[in-house]
Coordinates of N, CA and C in Angstrom, one line a residue:
L627 N 40.6 -32.6 149.1 CA 39.8 -33.8 149.3 C 40.4 -34.7 150.4
D628 N 39.6 -35.3 151.2 CA 40.0 -36.1 152.3 C 39.7 -37.5 152.1
P629 N 40.7 -38.4 151.7 CA 40.4 -39.8 151.5 C 39.8 -40.5 152.7
A630 N 40.1 -40.0 153.9 CA 39.6 -40.7 155.1 C 38.1 -40.6 155.2
T631 N 37.5 -39.7 154.5 CA 36.0 -39.5 154.5 C 35.4 -39.8 153.1
S632 N 36.1 -40.7 152.4 CA 35.6 -41.1 151.1 C 35.4 -39.9 150.2
F633 N 36.3 -38.9 150.3 CA 36.3 -37.7 149.5 C 35.0 -36.9 149.6
T634 N 34.3 -37.0 150.7 CA 33.1 -36.3 150.9 C 33.3 -34.9 151.5
T635 N 34.5 -34.7 152.0 CA 34.9 -33.4 152.6 C 36.1 -32.8 151.9
Y636 N 36.2 -31.5 151.8 CA 37.3 -30.9 151.1 C 37.5 -29.5 151.7
T637 N 38.7 -29.0 151.5 CA 39.1 -27.6 151.8 C 39.5 -26.9 150.6
H638 N 39.4 -25.6 150.6 CA 39.7 -24.8 149.4 C 40.7 -23.7 149.8
D639 N 41.8 -23.5 149.0 CA 42.7 -22.4 149.2 C 42.8 -21.6 147.9
A640 N 43.1 -20.4 148.0 CA 43.3 -19.5 146.9 C 44.6 -18.7 147.0
H641 N 45.0 -18.2 145.8 CA 46.2 -17.3 145.8 C 45.9 -16.2 144.8
S642 N 46.3 -15.0 145.2 CA 46.0 -13.8 144.4 C 46.5 -14.0 142.9
E643 N 45.6 -13.7 142.0 CA 45.9 -13.8 140.5 C 46.2 -15.2 140.0
W644 N 45.8 -16.2 140.8 CA 46.0 -17.5 140.3 C 45.1 -17.8 139.2
N645 N 45.5 -18.4 138.1 CA 44.7 -18.5 136.9 C 45.2 -19.8 136.1
T646 N 44.4 -20.2 135.2 CA 44.8 -21.4 134.3 C 44.2 -21.1 132.9
T647 N 44.8 -21.9 132.0 CA 44.4 -21.8 130.6 C 43.0 -22.5 130.5
D648 N 42.3 -22.1 129.4 CA 41.0 -22.7 129.2 C 41.0 -23.9 128.2
I649 N 42.2 -24.4 127.9 CA 42.2 -25.7 127.1 C 42.3 -26.9 128.1
V650 N 41.7 -28.0 127.6 CA 41.5 -29.1 128.5 C 42.8 -29.7 129.1
E651 N 43.8 -29.6 128.3 CA 45.1 -30.2 128.7 C 45.9 -29.3 129.6
G652 N 45.4 -28.1 129.8 CA 46.2 -27.1 130.6 C 45.9 -27.2 132.1
G653 N 46.8 -26.6 132.9 CA 46.6 -26.6 134.3 C 47.2 -27.8 135.0
G654 N 48.3 -27.7 135.6 CA 48.9 -28.8 136.3 C 48.9 -28.7 137.8
A655 N 48.9 -29.9 138.5 CA 49.0 -30.0 139.9 C 49.7 -31.2 140.3
A656 N 50.5 -31.1 141.4 CA 51.3 -32.2 141.9 C 51.4 -32.0 143.4
A657 N 51.5 -33.2 144.2 CA 51.6 -33.1 145.6 C 52.9 -33.8 146.1
Y658 N 53.4 -33.2 147.2 CA 54.6 -33.8 147.8 C 54.5 -33.4 149.3
E659 N 54.4 -34.5 150.1 CA 54.3 -34.3 151.6 C 53.1 -33.4 151.8
N660 N 53.3 -32.3 152.5 CA 52.2 -31.4 152.9 C 52.1 -30.2 151.9
H661 N 52.7 -30.4 150.7 CA 52.6 -29.3 149.8 C 51.9 -29.7 148.5
V662 N 51.2 -28.8 147.9 CA 50.6 -29.0 146.5 C 51.2 -27.9 145.6
F663 N 51.7 -28.3 144.5 CA 52.2 -27.4 143.5 C 51.3 -27.3 142.3
V664 N 51.0 -26.0 141.8 CA 50.2 -25.8 140.7 C 50.8 -24.8 139.7
S665 N 50.4 -24.9 138.5 CA 50.9 -24.0 137.5 C 49.9 -22.8 137.5
D666 N 50.5 -21.6 137.1 CA 49.7 -20.4 137.0 C 49.8 -19.9 135.6
T667 N 48.8 -20.1 134.8 CA 48.9 -19.9 133.3 C 47.9 -18.8 132.9
G668 N 48.4 -18.0 131.9 CA 47.6 -17.0 131.4 C 48.4 -15.7 131.2
S669 N 48.1 -14.9 130.2 CA 48.9 -13.7 129.9 C 48.5 -12.5 130.9
S670 N 47.4 -12.6 131.5 CA 47.0 -11.5 132.4 C 47.3 -11.6 133.8
N671 N 48.0 -12.6 134.2 CA 48.3 -12.9 135.6 C 49.8 -12.9 135.8
A672 N 50.3 -13.1 137.1 CA 51.7 -13.1 137.4 C 52.5 -14.3 136.9
G673 N 51.8 -15.4 136.6 CA 52.4 -16.5 136.1 C 53.3 -17.3 137.1
G674 N 54.1 -18.2 136.5 CA 54.9 -19.0 137.4 C 54.3 -20.2 138.0
L675 N 54.7 -20.6 139.2 CA 54.2 -21.8 139.9 C 53.9 -21.3 141.3
I676 N 52.9 -22.0 141.9 CA 52.5 -21.7 143.3 C 52.6 -22.9 144.1
R677 N 53.1 -22.8 145.3 CA 53.2 -23.9 146.3 C 52.2 -23.6 147.4
F678 N 51.3 -24.5 147.6 CA 50.3 -24.4 148.8 C 50.8 -25.3 149.9
D679 N 50.7 -24.8 151.1 CA 51.0 -25.7 152.3 C 49.6 -26.1 152.8
T680 N 49.4 -27.4 152.8 CA 48.1 -28.0 153.2 C 47.9 -28.0 154.7
T681 N 49.0 -27.8 155.4 CA 48.9 -27.7 156.9 C 48.6 -26.3 157.4
T682 N 49.2 -25.3 156.8 CA 49.0 -23.9 157.3 C 48.1 -23.1 156.5
G683 N 47.9 -23.6 155.2 CA 47.0 -22.8 154.3 C 47.8 -21.7 153.6
D684 N 49.1 -21.6 153.9 CA 49.9 -20.6 153.2 C 50.2 -20.9 151.8
S685 N 50.5 -19.9 151.0 CA 50.9 -20.2 149.6 C 52.0 -19.3 149.2
L686 N 52.8 -19.7 148.2 CA 54.0 -19.0 147.8 C 54.1 -19.1 146.3
R687 N 54.3 -18.0 145.6 CA 54.5 -18.0 144.1 C 56.0 -18.0 143.9
F688 N 56.5 -18.8 142.9 CA 57.9 -18.7 142.5 C 58.0 -18.9 141.0
E689 N 59.1 -18.5 140.4 CA 59.3 -18.5 139.0 C 58.3 -17.6 138.3
S690 N 58.0 -16.4 138.9 CA 57.0 -15.5 138.3 C 57.4 -15.0 137.0
G691 N 56.5 -14.7 136.2 CA 56.7 -14.2 134.8 C 56.6 -15.2 133.7
V692 N 56.6 -16.5 134.1 CA 56.5 -17.5 133.1 C 55.0 -17.9 133.1
S693 N 54.3 -17.5 132.0 CA 52.8 -17.7 132.0 C 52.4 -18.9 131.2
T694 N 53.3 -19.8 130.8 CA 53.0 -20.9 129.9 C 53.3 -22.2 130.5
Y695 N 53.4 -22.4 131.8 CA 53.5 -23.7 132.4 C 52.1 -24.4 132.3
V696 N 52.1 -25.6 131.7 CA 50.8 -26.3 131.6 C 50.8 -27.6 132.4
D697 N 51.9 -28.0 133.0 CA 51.9 -29.2 133.8 C 53.0 -29.2 134.8
V698 N 52.8 -29.8 135.9 CA 53.9 -30.0 136.9 C 53.8 -31.4 137.4
N699 N 55.0 -31.9 137.8 CA 55.1 -33.3 138.3 C 56.2 -33.4 139.3
V700 N 55.9 -34.1 140.4 CA 57.0 -34.4 141.4 C 57.6 -35.7 140.9
G701 N 58.9 -35.6 140.4 CA 59.5 -36.8 139.9 C 59.9 -37.8 141.0
L702 N 60.0 -39.1 140.6 CA 60.4 -40.1 141.6 C 61.8 -39.8 142.1
D703 N 62.6 -38.9 141.5 CA 63.9 -38.5 142.0 C 63.8 -37.4 143.1
G704 N 62.6 -37.0 143.4 CA 62.4 -35.9 144.4 C 62.6 -34.5 143.9
L705 N 62.6 -34.3 142.6 CA 62.7 -33.0 142.0 C 61.3 -32.6 141.4
L706 N 61.1 -31.3 141.3 CA 59.9 -30.8 140.7 C 60.1 -30.5 139.2
Y707 N 59.2 -31.0 138.4 CA 59.3 -30.8 136.9 C 58.2 -29.9 136.4
A708 N 58.5 -28.8 135.8 CA 57.4 -27.9 135.3 C 57.5 -27.8 133.7
L709 N 56.4 -28.1 133.0 CA 56.4 -28.1 131.6 C 56.0 -26.8 131.0
N710 N 56.8 -26.2 130.3 CA 56.5 -24.9 129.6 C 56.2 -25.4 128.1
A711 N 54.9 -25.3 127.7 CA 54.5 -25.9 126.5 C 54.7 -24.9 125.3
Y712 N 55.1 -23.7 125.5 CA 55.0 -22.7 124.4 C 56.3 -22.0 124.1
S713 N 57.4 -22.7 124.4 CA 58.7 -22.0 124.0 C 58.8 -22.1 122.5
A714 N 59.6 -21.2 121.9 CA 59.7 -21.1 120.4 C 60.1 -22.3 119.7
S715 N 61.0 -23.1 120.3 CA 61.6 -24.3 119.6 C 61.0 -25.6 120.1
G716 N 59.8 -25.5 120.7 CA 59.2 -26.7 121.3 C 58.9 -26.5 122.7
S717 N 58.6 -27.6 123.4 CA 58.3 -27.5 124.9 C 59.7 -27.5 125.6
R718 N 59.6 -27.0 126.9 CA 60.8 -27.0 127.7 C 60.4 -27.4 129.1
V719 N 61.2 -28.2 129.7 CA 61.0 -28.6 131.1 C 62.0 -27.9 132.0
D720 N 61.5 -27.2 133.0 CA 62.3 -26.6 134.0 C 62.3 -27.5 135.3
V721 N 63.4 -27.8 135.8 CA 63.6 -28.7 136.9 C 64.0 -27.9 138.2
F722 N 63.3 -28.1 139.3 CA 63.5 -27.3 140.5 C 63.8 -28.2 141.7
D723 N 64.7 -27.7 142.5 CA 64.9 -28.2 143.9 C 63.6 -28.0 144.6
I724 N 62.9 -29.1 145.1 CA 61.6 -29.0 145.6 C 61.6 -28.3 147.0
T725 N 62.7 -28.3 147.7 CA 62.8 -27.7 149.0 C 63.0 -26.2 149.0
I726 N 64.0 -25.7 148.2 CA 64.3 -24.3 148.2 C 63.7 -23.6 147.0
L727 N 63.0 -24.4 146.1 CA 62.2 -23.8 144.9 C 63.2 -23.1 144.0
Q728 N 64.3 -23.6 143.8 CA 65.3 -23.0 142.9 C 65.5 -23.8 141.7
K729 N 65.4 -23.2 140.5 CA 65.6 -23.9 139.2 C 67.0 -24.4 139.1
I730 N 67.2 -25.7 138.8 CA 68.6 -26.2 138.8 C 68.9 -26.7 137.4
S731 N 68.0 -26.9 136.5 CA 68.3 -27.3 135.1 C 67.1 -27.1 134.2
T732 N 67.4 -27.1 132.9 CA 66.3 -27.0 131.9 C 66.6 -28.0 130.8
V733 N 65.5 -28.7 130.4 CA 65.6 -29.7 129.3 C 64.7 -29.2 128.1
Q734 N 65.3 -29.0 127.0 CA 64.6 -28.6 125.8 C 64.0 -29.8 125.1
L735 N 62.7 -29.9 124.8 CA 62.1 -31.0 124.1 C 62.0 -30.7 122.7
N736 N 61.8 -31.7 121.9 CA 61.8 -31.5 120.4 C 60.6 -31.1 119.8
A737 N 59.5 -31.1 120.5 CA 58.1 -30.7 120.0 C 57.3 -30.2 121.1
R738 N 56.0 -29.8 120.8 CA 55.1 -29.3 121.9 C 54.5 -30.5 122.6
Y739 N 54.6 -30.6 123.9 CA 54.0 -31.6 124.7 C 53.1 -30.9 125.8
V740 N 52.2 -31.6 126.4 CA 51.3 -31.0 127.3 C 51.3 -31.7 128.7
S741 N 52.1 -32.8 128.8 CA 52.1 -33.5 130.1 C 53.5 -34.0 130.3
V742 N 53.9 -34.1 131.6 CA 55.3 -34.4 131.9 C 55.3 -35.3 133.2
A743 N 56.3 -36.2 133.3 CA 56.6 -37.0 134.5 C 58.1 -37.3 134.5
A744 N 58.6 -37.8 135.6 CA 60.0 -38.2 135.7 C 60.1 -39.4 136.6
D745 N 61.1 -40.3 136.2 CA 61.3 -41.5 137.0 C 62.4 -41.2 138.0
S746 N 62.8 -42.3 138.8 CA 63.8 -42.1 139.8 C 65.2 -41.8 139.3
D747 N 65.5 -42.1 138.0 CA 66.7 -41.8 137.4 C 66.7 -40.4 136.7
G748 N 65.6 -39.7 136.9 CA 65.6 -38.3 136.3 C 65.2 -38.3 134.8
R749 N 64.8 -39.5 134.3 CA 64.4 -39.5 132.9 C 63.0 -38.9 132.7
I750 N 62.8 -38.1 131.7 CA 61.6 -37.3 131.5 C 60.7 -38.0 130.5
Y751 N 59.4 -38.1 130.9 CA 58.4 -38.7 130.0 C 57.4 -37.6 129.6
A752 N 57.2 -37.4 128.4 CA 56.3 -36.3 127.9 C 55.3 -36.8 126.9
G753 N 54.1 -36.4 127.0 CA 53.0 -36.8 126.1 C 52.3 -35.6 125.5
N754 N 51.7 -35.9 124.3 CA 51.0 -34.8 123.6 C 49.6 -35.3 123.1
V755 N 48.8 -34.4 122.6 CA 47.5 -34.7 122.2 C 47.5 -35.5 120.8
S756 N 48.6 -35.6 120.2 CA 48.7 -36.3 119.0 C 48.9 -37.8 119.3
G757 N 49.0 -38.2 120.5 CA 49.1 -39.6 120.9 C 50.5 -40.1 121.1
T758 N 51.5 -39.2 121.2 CA 52.9 -39.6 121.3 C 53.4 -39.4 122.8
I759 N 54.2 -40.4 123.2 CA 54.9 -40.3 124.5 C 56.4 -40.5 124.1
V760 N 57.2 -39.7 124.7 CA 58.7 -39.8 124.5 C 59.3 -39.9 125.8
R761 N 60.4 -40.6 125.9 CA 61.3 -40.7 127.1 C 62.6 -40.1 126.8
Y762 N 63.0 -39.0 127.6 CA 64.3 -38.4 127.4 C 65.2 -39.0 128.4
G763 N 66.4 -39.5 127.9 CA 67.4 -40.1 128.8 C 68.1 -39.0 129.6
T764 N 69.0 -39.3 130.4 CA 69.7 -38.4 131.3 C 70.7 -37.5 130.4
S765 N 70.9 -37.9 129.2 CA 71.8 -37.1 128.3 C 71.0 -36.0 127.6
G766 N 69.6 -36.0 127.8 CA 68.8 -35.0 127.2 C 68.3 -35.3 125.8
S767 N 68.5 -36.5 125.3 CA 68.0 -36.9 124.0 C 66.9 -38.0 124.2
I768 N 66.1 -38.2 123.2 CA 65.0 -39.2 123.2 C 65.6 -40.6 123.1
D769 N 65.3 -41.5 124.0 CA 65.8 -42.9 123.9 C 64.7 -43.9 123.8
E770 N 63.4 -43.5 124.0 CA 62.3 -44.4 123.8 C 61.1 -43.5 123.3
R771 N 60.2 -44.2 122.5 CA 59.1 -43.5 121.9 C 57.9 -44.4 121.8
L772 N 56.7 -43.9 122.1 CA 55.5 -44.7 122.0 C 54.5 -43.8 121.1
I773 N 53.9 -44.4 120.1 CA 53.0 -43.7 119.3 C 51.6 -44.4 119.4
S774 N 50.6 -43.7 119.8 CA 49.3 -44.3 120.1 C 48.2 -43.6 119.3
N775 N 47.0 -44.1 119.4 CA 45.9 -43.4 118.7 C 45.1 -42.6 119.6
Y776 N 45.6 -42.3 120.8 CA 44.9 -41.6 121.8 C 45.5 -40.2 122.1
G777 N 44.6 -39.2 122.3 CA 45.0 -37.9 122.6 C 45.5 -37.8 124.1
I778 N 46.7 -37.8 124.3 CA 47.3 -37.9 125.7 C 47.3 -36.5 126.3
I779 N 46.7 -36.4 127.5 CA 46.7 -35.1 128.2 C 47.3 -35.1 129.6
D780 N 47.6 -36.3 130.1 CA 48.3 -36.4 131.4 C 49.1 -37.7 131.5
I781 N 50.1 -37.7 132.3 CA 51.0 -38.9 132.4 C 51.6 -38.9 133.8
D782 N 51.9 -40.1 134.3 CA 52.5 -40.3 135.6 C 53.3 -41.6 135.6
V783 N 54.4 -41.7 136.4 CA 55.2 -42.8 136.5 C 55.2 -43.4 137.9
A784 N 55.0 -44.7 138.1 CA 55.0 -45.3 139.4 C 56.4 -45.9 139.7
A785 N 56.6 -46.1 141.0 CA 57.9 -46.6 141.5 C 58.1 -48.0 141.0
D786 N 57.1 -48.8 140.7 CA 57.2 -50.1 140.2 C 57.4 -50.2 138.7
G787 N 57.5 -49.1 138.0 CA 57.8 -49.1 136.6 C 56.6 -48.9 135.7
R788 N 55.4 -48.9 136.3 CA 54.2 -48.6 135.4 C 54.2 -47.1 135.0
V789 N 53.7 -46.9 133.8 CA 53.4 -45.6 133.3 C 52.0 -45.5 132.9
A790 N 51.2 -44.5 133.5 CA 49.8 -44.3 133.2 C 49.7 -43.1 132.4
F791 N 48.7 -43.1 131.4 CA 48.4 -41.8 130.8 C 46.9 -41.7 130.6
G792 N 46.5 -40.5 130.8 CA 45.0 -40.1 130.6 C 44.9 -39.5 129.3
T793 N 43.7 -39.7 128.7 CA 43.4 -39.2 127.4 C 42.3 -38.2 127.3
Q794 N 42.1 -37.7 126.1 CA 41.0 -36.7 125.9 C 39.6 -37.4 126.0
S795 N 39.5 -38.6 125.4 CA 38.2 -39.2 125.4 C 38.2 -40.8 125.4
N796 N 39.4 -41.4 125.7 CA 39.5 -42.8 125.6 C 39.9 -43.4 127.0
G797 N 39.8 -42.7 128.0 CA 40.0 -43.2 129.4 C 41.5 -43.3 129.7
V798 N 41.9 -44.3 130.5 CA 43.3 -44.4 131.0 C 43.9 -45.7 130.5
Y799 N 45.2 -45.5 130.1 CA 46.0 -46.7 129.6 C 47.3 -46.8 130.4
L800 N 47.8 -48.0 130.5 CA 49.0 -48.3 131.2 C 50.1 -48.9 130.2
T801 N 51.3 -48.4 130.4 CA 52.4 -49.0 129.7 C 53.5 -49.1 130.8
N802 N 54.8 -49.1 130.4 CA 55.9 -49.2 131.4 C 57.0 -48.2 131.0
T803 N 58.1 -48.2 131.7 CA 59.1 -47.2 131.5 C 59.9 -47.5 130.1
T804 N 59.7 -48.7 129.6 CA 60.3 -48.9 128.2 C 59.3 -48.6 127.1
L805 N 58.1 -48.1 127.5 CA 57.0 -47.6 126.6 C 56.6 -48.8 125.7
D806 N 56.3 -49.9 126.3 CA 55.7 -51.0 125.5 C 54.3 -50.7 125.1
T807 N 53.7 -51.6 124.3 CA 52.3 -51.4 123.8 C 51.3 -51.1 125.0
P808 N 50.6 -50.0 125.0 CA 49.7 -49.7 126.2 C 48.5 -50.6 126.2
L809 N 48.0 -50.8 127.4 CA 46.7 -51.6 127.6 C 45.8 -50.7 128.5
P810 N 44.5 -50.9 128.3 CA 43.5 -50.2 129.2 C 43.8 -50.5 130.6
A811 N 43.6 -49.4 131.5 CA 43.9 -49.6 132.9 C 42.8 -50.5 133.5
G812 N 41.6 -50.5 133.0 CA 40.5 -51.3 133.5 C 40.5 -52.7 132.9
A813 N 39.5 -53.4 133.2 CA 39.4 -54.8 132.7 C 39.0 -54.7 131.2
N814 N 38.3 -53.7 130.8 CA 37.9 -53.6 129.4 C 38.2 -52.2 128.9
S815 N 38.3 -52.1 127.5 CA 38.4 -50.7 127.0 C 37.1 -50.0 127.2
P816 N 37.1 -48.6 127.2 CA 35.9 -47.9 127.3 C 34.9 -48.2 126.2
A817 N 33.6 -48.3 126.5 CA 32.6 -48.7 125.5 C 32.4 -47.5 124.6
G818 N 32.7 -46.3 125.0 CA 32.5 -45.2 124.1 C 33.3 -44.0 124.7
P819 N 33.2 -42.8 124.1 CA 34.0 -41.7 124.5 C 33.7 -41.4 126.0
V820 N 34.8 -41.0 126.7 CA 34.6 -40.6 128.1 C 35.2 -39.2 128.2
A821 N 35.0 -38.6 129.4 CA 35.5 -37.2 129.6 C 37.1 -37.2 129.7
P822 N 37.7 -36.1 129.4 CA 39.1 -36.0 129.6 C 39.6 -36.5 131.0
T823 N 40.7 -37.3 131.0 CA 41.0 -38.0 132.2 C 42.5 -37.7 132.6
F824 N 42.6 -37.4 133.9 CA 43.9 -37.1 134.5 C 44.3 -38.2 135.5
V825 N 45.6 -38.5 135.6 CA 46.0 -39.6 136.3 C 47.1 -39.2 137.3
S826 N 47.2 -40.1 138.4 CA 48.3 -39.9 139.4 C 48.5 -41.1 140.2
F827 N 49.7 -41.6 140.4 CA 50.0 -42.7 141.3 C 50.2 -42.2 142.7
G828 N 49.6 -42.9 143.7 CA 49.8 -42.7 145.1 C 51.2 -43.1 145.5
S829 N 51.8 -42.5 146.5 CA 53.2 -42.9 146.9 C 53.1 -43.9 148.0
Y830 N 52.8 -45.1 147.6 CA 52.7 -46.2 148.6 C 53.6 -47.4 148.1
D831 N 53.8 -48.4 149.0 CA 54.7 -49.5 148.6 C 54.2 -50.2 147.3
A832 N 52.9 -50.3 147.2 CA 52.3 -50.8 145.9 C 51.5 -49.7 145.4
P833 N 52.1 -48.9 144.5 CA 51.5 -47.6 144.1 C 50.1 -47.8 143.5
S834 N 49.1 -47.1 144.0 CA 47.8 -47.1 143.5 C 47.5 -46.0 142.5
L835 N 46.6 -46.2 141.6 CA 46.4 -45.3 140.5 C 45.1 -44.5 140.8
A836 N 45.2 -43.2 140.8 CA 44.0 -42.3 141.0 C 43.7 -41.7 139.6
V837 N 42.4 -41.7 139.3 CA 41.9 -41.2 138.1 C 40.9 -40.1 138.3
V838 N 41.1 -38.9 137.7 CA 40.2 -37.8 137.8 C 39.6 -37.5 136.5
I839 N 38.3 -37.5 136.4 CA 37.6 -37.2 135.1 C 36.8 -35.9 135.2

């Protein structure tokens, strides 16, 4: 989509065997400079992650064989975070060097989560459809927790400390990196159920929030 044309024009790129899960919280996408990263989910495809170059149209698969990535996020620390939601002992976050696409670390989470983000200190934020957001400190243990009444399907962190999360049917809410009580992103709470909502902050001096329904 091209914001210069009020999103009225778009281009489309494909990659062989690229697939996604059929659950609403599955399928992740993240952008960094001229690259878009997506998860490739499903047992019948090659799996892993795919990087699209928006300038050339080229695409590259990496970390093939992992068919359970459900979200990806470019952290504010400049690393790529990929959430594997289906490891035996809970979810797992694989962290990649975004330039050479090499996995540099793995963080094991305590339960199944479906959304991931990271701040400039490398602290990981994970949300699930039960309404919980946790923050993992740099030591790899939970140091903050938020429990809400909303089914959380997406999360993002802004450079100014805001944390946004999209829900299954309750719209978008804002909290902060200390996971204080969330408030609706708009002036009022939604009047009724809305469609599943995905969120992303733009990389600007005053980060703007983009919402996809």
